[in-house]
Amino acid sequence: DGGITQSPKYLFRKEGQNVTLSCEQNLNHDAMYWYRQDPGQGLRLIYYSQIVNDFQKGDIAEGYSVSREKKESFPLTVTSAQKNPTAFYLCASSMELSWQSNQPQHFGDGTRLSIL
Amino acid sequence: GNSVTQMEGPVTLSEEAFLTINCTYTATGYPSLFWYVQYPGEGLQLLLKATKADDKGSNKGFEATYRKETTSFHLEKGSVQVSDSAVYFCALTGGSYIPTFGRGTSLIVHP
């Protein structure tokens, strides 16, 4: 079955440490996204990518970095510059990223990041 | 820019009650509209969608009709179950490169 796999499910970060969240999809989707979700809140877009080797900042990119070296993979690094990283992180993909897209997004099951 | 407004939650109902979750939007052009559901500790799942005016999306007893004249896409279900307890997100695509989500509405169904 095609889908999106996020790992790990739970992650703990020490002060001053960078951590990387994995996101892999086998849906052959061009577009991929990272969202942050805080308790009782909606989704906030961190980064998105339309194609391999290209990505754009979302609304809250500060303290985060991404790469898109392969179509299937879009890892997110939470750097030590992100002072409040405790949240639920969701990766998503869609067939395309276009001005007139009518395609839904597919989501992974998320990674919960906490501070030690 | 695009925006989606959902009713504030939580919505608390007894089992077998009728459900309505309101969603209104602003967008340029002709967006496509979606409802997603998020169960505790999980990602979002597509519940239903509609891609043009007057389309009705339906799935698992849930329905929503794309109303261009009122820019609305309200979610309804005739008889909710405890297992429907979740957070529901209204979203749209089109007129922007990025999908736009509402803030989510929590539904709690009591036996």
mmCIF file of C-alpha atoms in Angstrom:
data_model
loop_
_atom_site.group_PDB
_atom_site.id
_atom_site.type_symbol
_atom_site.label_atom_id
_atom_site.label_comp_id
_atom_site.label_asym_id
_atom_site.label_seq_id
_atom_site.Cartn_x
_atom_site.Cartn_y
_atom_site.Cartn_z
ATOM 1 C CA ASP A 1 0.000 0.000 0.000
ATOM 2 C CA GLY A 2 1.207 3.471 -0.817
ATOM 3 C CA GLY A 3 1.562 6.017 1.920
ATOM 4 C CA ILE A 4 3.729 8.317 3.967
ATOM 5 C CA THR A 5 6.001 7.044 6.719
ATOM 6 C CA GLN A 6 7.263 9.327 9.448
ATOM 7 C CA SER A 7 9.878 8.259 11.953
ATOM 8 C CA PRO A 8 10.446 8.170 14.797
ATOM 9 C CA LYS A 9 7.002 8.395 16.389
ATOM 10 C CA TYR A 10 8.488 9.995 19.528
ATOM 11 C CA LEU A 11 11.691 12.022 19.733
ATOM 12 C CA PHE A 12 13.471 13.802 22.558
ATOM 13 C CA ARG A 13 15.868 16.692 22.133
ATOM 14 C CA LYS A 14 18.510 17.939 24.515
ATOM 15 C CA GLU A 15 19.431 21.592 24.807
ATOM 16 C CA GLY A 16 21.678 22.744 21.967
ATOM 17 C CA GLN A 17 21.053 19.625 19.920
ATOM 18 C CA ASN A 18 19.848 19.342 16.340
ATOM 19 C CA VAL A 19 17.422 16.538 15.555
ATOM 20 C CA THR A 20 16.148 15.226 12.217
ATOM 21 C CA LEU A 21 12.663 13.931 11.527
ATOM 22 C CA SER A 22 12.277 11.497 8.671
ATOM 23 C CA CYS A 23 9.513 11.556 6.054
ATOM 24 C CA GLU A 24 9.317 9.038 3.205
ATOM 25 C CA GLN A 25 6.519 8.620 0.638
ATOM 26 C CA ASN A 26 5.929 5.972 -2.013
ATOM 27 C CA LEU A 27 2.985 7.692 -3.666
ATOM 28 C CA ASN A 28 5.106 9.182 -6.462
ATOM 29 C CA HIS A 29 3.956 12.649 -5.383
ATOM 30 C CA ASP A 30 5.851 15.718 -6.495
ATOM 31 C CA ALA A 31 4.886 18.042 -3.634
ATOM 32 C CA MET A 32 5.770 17.550 0.031
ATOM 33 C CA TYR A 33 5.107 19.634 3.151
ATOM 34 C CA TRP A 34 6.005 19.924 6.821
ATOM 35 C CA TYR A 35 3.521 21.232 9.379
ATOM 36 C CA ARG A 36 3.741 21.938 13.084
ATOM 37 C CA GLN A 37 0.728 21.351 15.333
ATOM 38 C CA ASP A 38 0.562 22.611 18.913
ATOM 39 C CA PRO A 39 -2.065 21.363 21.404
ATOM 40 C CA GLY A 40 -5.510 22.587 20.483
ATOM 41 C CA GLN A 41 -4.129 24.462 17.499
ATOM 42 C CA GLY A 42 -4.423 24.127 13.755
ATOM 43 C CA LEU A 43 -1.624 23.386 11.318
ATOM 44 C CA ARG A 44 1.216 25.806 10.682
ATOM 45 C CA LEU A 45 3.331 25.362 7.552
ATOM 46 C CA ILE A 46 7.088 25.123 8.107
ATOM 47 C CA TYR A 47 8.478 24.273 4.656
ATOM 48 C CA TYR A 48 7.213 22.883 1.377
ATOM 49 C CA SER A 49 8.762 21.471 -1.763
ATOM 50 C CA GLN A 50 7.372 21.330 -5.249
ATOM 51 C CA ILE A 51 10.104 19.238 -6.873
ATOM 52 C CA VAL A 52 13.450 17.629 -6.088
ATOM 53 C CA ASN A 53 16.208 20.067 -5.066
ATOM 54 C CA ASP A 54 13.719 22.882 -4.540
ATOM 55 C CA PHE A 55 11.937 23.991 -1.362
ATOM 56 C CA GLN A 56 10.333 27.119 0.028
ATOM 57 C CA LYS A 57 9.835 28.588 3.484
ATOM 58 C CA GLY A 58 6.390 28.484 4.977
ATOM 59 C CA ASP A 59 4.963 30.648 7.738
ATOM 60 C CA ILE A 60 7.254 29.497 10.578
ATOM 61 C CA ALA A 61 10.550 28.374 8.980
ATOM 62 C CA GLU A 62 12.891 29.994 11.522
ATOM 63 C CA GLY A 63 14.870 27.381 13.445
ATOM 64 C CA TYR A 64 14.135 24.624 10.921
ATOM 65 C CA SER A 65 15.853 23.318 7.793
ATOM 66 C CA VAL A 66 14.938 20.781 5.096
ATOM 67 C CA SER A 67 16.395 19.031 2.079
ATOM 68 C CA ARG A 68 14.829 17.349 -0.955
ATOM 69 C CA GLU A 69 17.528 15.259 -2.583
ATOM 70 C CA LYS A 70 15.137 12.500 -3.619
ATOM 71 C CA LYS A 71 11.514 12.629 -4.702
ATOM 72 C CA GLU A 72 10.529 10.170 -1.971
ATOM 73 C CA SER A 73 12.226 11.877 0.962
ATOM 74 C CA PHE A 74 11.800 15.235 2.715
ATOM 75 C CA PRO A 75 13.602 15.240 6.087
ATOM 76 C CA LEU A 76 13.121 18.080 8.565
ATOM 77 C CA THR A 77 15.902 19.203 10.912
ATOM 78 C CA VAL A 78 14.923 21.046 14.077
ATOM 79 C CA THR A 79 17.971 23.111 14.960
ATOM 80 C CA SER A 80 19.110 24.466 18.320
ATOM 81 C CA ALA A 81 17.923 27.876 17.099
ATOM 82 C CA GLN A 82 14.324 26.709 17.508
ATOM 83 C CA LYS A 83 13.734 27.665 21.145
ATOM 84 C CA ASN A 84 10.319 26.088 21.544
ATOM 85 C CA PRO A 85 10.395 22.869 19.514
ATOM 86 C CA THR A 86 7.948 20.820 21.595
ATOM 87 C CA ALA A 87 5.091 20.000 19.204
ATOM 88 C CA PHE A 88 3.539 17.393 16.938
ATOM 89 C CA TYR A 89 5.110 17.441 13.464
ATOM 90 C CA LEU A 90 3.201 16.283 10.416
ATOM 91 C CA CYS A 91 4.564 15.515 6.965
ATOM 92 C CA ALA A 92 2.247 15.551 3.961
ATOM 93 C CA SER A 93 2.409 15.065 0.216
ATOM 94 C CA SER A 94 0.215 15.783 -2.771
ATOM 95 C CA MET A 95 0.327 14.910 -6.430
ATOM 96 C CA GLU A 96 1.181 18.442 -7.456
ATOM 97 C CA LEU A 97 1.587 21.953 -6.168
ATOM 98 C CA SER A 98 -0.138 24.208 -8.635
ATOM 99 C CA TRP A 99 -2.268 27.328 -8.699
ATOM 100 C CA GLN A 100 -5.362 25.350 -9.705
ATOM 101 C CA SER A 101 -4.708 22.074 -7.905
ATOM 102 C CA ASN A 102 -7.715 20.040 -6.836
ATOM 103 C CA GLN A 103 -5.695 17.275 -5.246
ATOM 104 C CA PRO A 104 -5.931 16.411 -1.538
ATOM 105 C CA GLN A 105 -2.946 15.982 0.717
ATOM 106 C CA HIS A 106 -1.873 12.665 2.228
ATOM 107 C CA PHE A 107 -0.487 12.806 5.761
ATOM 108 C CA GLY A 108 1.874 10.698 7.803
ATOM 109 C CA ASP A 109 1.094 9.679 11.387
ATOM 110 C CA GLY A 110 3.316 12.373 12.837
ATOM 111 C CA THR A 111 6.335 12.692 15.123
ATOM 112 C CA ARG A 112 5.955 14.034 18.652
ATOM 113 C CA LEU A 113 9.043 16.010 19.679
ATOM 114 C CA SER A 114 9.749 16.859 23.302
ATOM 115 C CA ILE A 115 12.531 18.634 25.173
ATOM 116 C CA LEU A 116 14.566 16.719 27.764
ATOM 117 C CA GLY B 1 -5.223 35.634 0.149
ATOM 118 C CA ASN B 2 -7.207 32.508 0.805
ATOM 119 C CA SER B 3 -8.697 31.793 4.214
ATOM 120 C CA VAL B 4 -10.910 29.192 5.897
ATOM 121 C CA THR B 5 -13.020 29.858 8.981
ATOM 122 C CA GLN B 6 -14.448 27.051 11.099
ATOM 123 C CA MET B 7 -16.744 27.182 14.079
ATOM 124 C CA GLU B 8 -15.048 27.131 17.460
ATOM 125 C CA GLY B 9 -15.076 23.884 19.370
ATOM 126 C CA PRO B 10 -15.390 21.680 21.162
ATOM 127 C CA VAL B 11 -18.710 20.462 19.842
ATOM 128 C CA THR B 12 -20.195 18.066 22.372
ATOM 129 C CA LEU B 13 -23.052 15.743 21.353
ATOM 130 C CA SER B 14 -24.813 12.635 22.537
ATOM 131 C CA GLU B 15 -24.666 9.512 20.414
ATOM 132 C CA GLU B 16 -27.187 9.513 17.517
ATOM 133 C CA ALA B 17 -27.468 13.316 17.521
ATOM 134 C CA PHE B 18 -27.295 15.382 14.335
ATOM 135 C CA LEU B 19 -23.964 17.044 13.601
ATOM 136 C CA THR B 20 -23.194 20.277 11.790
ATOM 137 C CA ILE B 21 -19.734 21.849 11.696
ATOM 138 C CA ASN B 22 -19.712 25.168 9.878
ATOM 139 C CA CYS B 23 -16.994 26.132 7.406
ATOM 140 C CA THR B 24 -16.800 29.283 5.295
ATOM 141 C CA TYR B 25 -14.028 30.368 2.985
ATOM 142 C CA THR B 26 -12.583 33.221 0.960
ATOM 143 C CA ALA B 27 -10.587 32.429 -2.154
ATOM 144 C CA THR B 28 -9.785 33.686 -5.611
ATOM 145 C CA GLY B 29 -11.054 31.728 -8.553
ATOM 146 C CA TYR B 30 -12.693 28.337 -8.111
ATOM 147 C CA PRO B 31 -11.167 26.434 -5.205
ATOM 148 C CA SER B 32 -11.583 22.769 -4.366
ATOM 149 C CA LEU B 33 -12.844 22.076 -0.841
ATOM 150 C CA PHE B 34 -11.969 19.284 1.587
ATOM 151 C CA TRP B 35 -12.797 17.926 5.017
ATOM 152 C CA TYR B 36 -10.085 16.043 6.901
ATOM 153 C CA VAL B 37 -10.398 14.132 10.175
ATOM 154 C CA GLN B 38 -7.681 13.685 12.805
ATOM 155 C CA TYR B 39 -7.986 11.003 15.489
ATOM 156 C CA PRO B 40 -5.896 11.415 18.679
ATOM 157 C CA GLY B 41 -2.175 10.925 18.089
ATOM 158 C CA GLU B 42 -2.560 10.439 14.354
ATOM 159 C CA GLY B 43 -2.176 12.411 11.140
ATOM 160 C CA LEU B 44 -5.009 13.848 9.085
ATOM 161 C CA GLN B 45 -7.105 11.645 6.822
ATOM 162 C CA LEU B 46 -9.168 12.871 3.899
ATOM 163 C CA LEU B 47 -12.855 12.513 4.773
ATOM 164 C CA LEU B 48 -14.520 13.988 1.682
ATOM 165 C CA LYS B 49 -14.025 16.560 -1.046
ATOM 166 C CA ALA B 50 -15.865 18.655 -3.645
ATOM 167 C CA THR B 51 -14.218 20.288 -6.630
ATOM 168 C CA LYS B 52 -16.931 22.536 -8.086
ATOM 169 C CA ALA B 53 -20.000 24.474 -7.053
ATOM 170 C CA ASP B 54 -23.049 22.398 -5.967
ATOM 171 C CA ASP B 55 -20.951 19.225 -5.717
ATOM 172 C CA LYS B 56 -21.761 17.100 -2.666
ATOM 173 C CA GLY B 57 -18.936 15.133 -1.095
ATOM 174 C CA SER B 58 -19.894 12.162 1.077
ATOM 175 C CA ASN B 59 -18.171 9.405 3.013
ATOM 176 C CA LYS B 60 -18.965 7.259 6.078
ATOM 177 C CA GLY B 61 -22.299 9.024 6.584
ATOM 178 C CA PHE B 62 -20.751 12.504 6.477
ATOM 179 C CA GLU B 63 -21.799 14.985 3.806
ATOM 180 C CA ALA B 64 -20.844 18.492 2.708
ATOM 181 C CA THR B 65 -22.124 20.590 -0.201
ATOM 182 C CA TYR B 66 -20.013 23.181 -2.014
ATOM 183 C CA ARG B 67 -22.090 26.393 -1.849
ATOM 184 C CA LYS B 68 -20.480 29.097 -3.949
ATOM 185 C CA GLU B 69 -23.233 31.634 -3.287
ATOM 186 C CA THR B 70 -22.610 31.498 0.474
ATOM 187 C CA THR B 71 -18.911 30.461 0.210
ATOM 188 C CA SER B 72 -19.605 27.596 2.595
ATOM 189 C CA PHE B 73 -18.844 23.885 2.926
ATOM 190 C CA HIS B 74 -20.590 22.770 6.134
ATOM 191 C CA LEU B 75 -20.017 19.225 7.375
ATOM 192 C CA GLU B 76 -23.099 17.221 8.415
ATOM 193 C CA LYS B 77 -23.902 13.777 9.729
ATOM 194 C CA GLY B 78 -27.351 12.536 10.608
ATOM 195 C CA SER B 79 -26.436 10.305 13.554
ATOM 196 C CA VAL B 80 -23.032 10.527 15.205
ATOM 197 C CA GLN B 81 -21.273 7.702 17.022
ATOM 198 C CA VAL B 82 -18.728 7.720 19.827
ATOM 199 C CA SER B 83 -16.137 6.615 17.273
ATOM 200 C CA ASP B 84 -16.653 9.899 15.375
ATOM 201 C CA SER B 85 -14.941 11.793 18.209
ATOM 202 C CA ALA B 86 -11.999 13.539 16.555
ATOM 203 C CA VAL B 87 -10.817 16.891 15.244
ATOM 204 C CA TYR B 88 -12.230 17.961 11.882
ATOM 205 C CA PHE B 89 -10.409 20.329 9.516
ATOM 206 C CA CYS B 90 -11.896 22.209 6.580
ATOM 207 C CA ALA B 91 -9.401 23.050 3.813
ATOM 208 C CA LEU B 92 -9.182 24.408 0.294
ATOM 209 C CA THR B 93 -6.797 24.340 -2.666
ATOM 210 C CA GLY B 94 -6.634 26.575 -5.714
ATOM 211 C CA GLY B 95 -5.857 30.246 -6.135
ATOM 212 C CA SER B 96 -2.627 29.700 -4.229
ATOM 213 C CA TYR B 97 0.261 27.276 -4.375
ATOM 214 C CA ILE B 98 -0.342 26.249 -0.779
ATOM 215 C CA PRO B 99 -3.410 24.474 0.648
ATOM 216 C CA THR B 100 -5.263 26.535 3.259
ATOM 217 C CA PHE B 101 -6.593 24.916 6.449
ATOM 218 C CA GLY B 102 -9.065 26.032 9.067
ATOM 219 C CA ARG B 103 -8.091 25.847 12.750
ATOM 220 C CA GLY B 104 -9.945 22.592 13.298
ATOM 221 C CA THR B 105 -13.081 21.758 15.312
ATOM 222 C CA SER B 106 -12.988 19.176 18.060
ATOM 223 C CA LEU B 107 -16.006 16.832 18.240
ATOM 224 C CA ILE B 108 -16.765 14.901 21.422
ATOM 225 C CA VAL B 109 -19.547 12.314 21.292
ATOM 226 C CA HIS B 110 -20.853 10.865 24.561
ATOM 227 C CA PRO B 111 -22.587 7.467 24.827
#
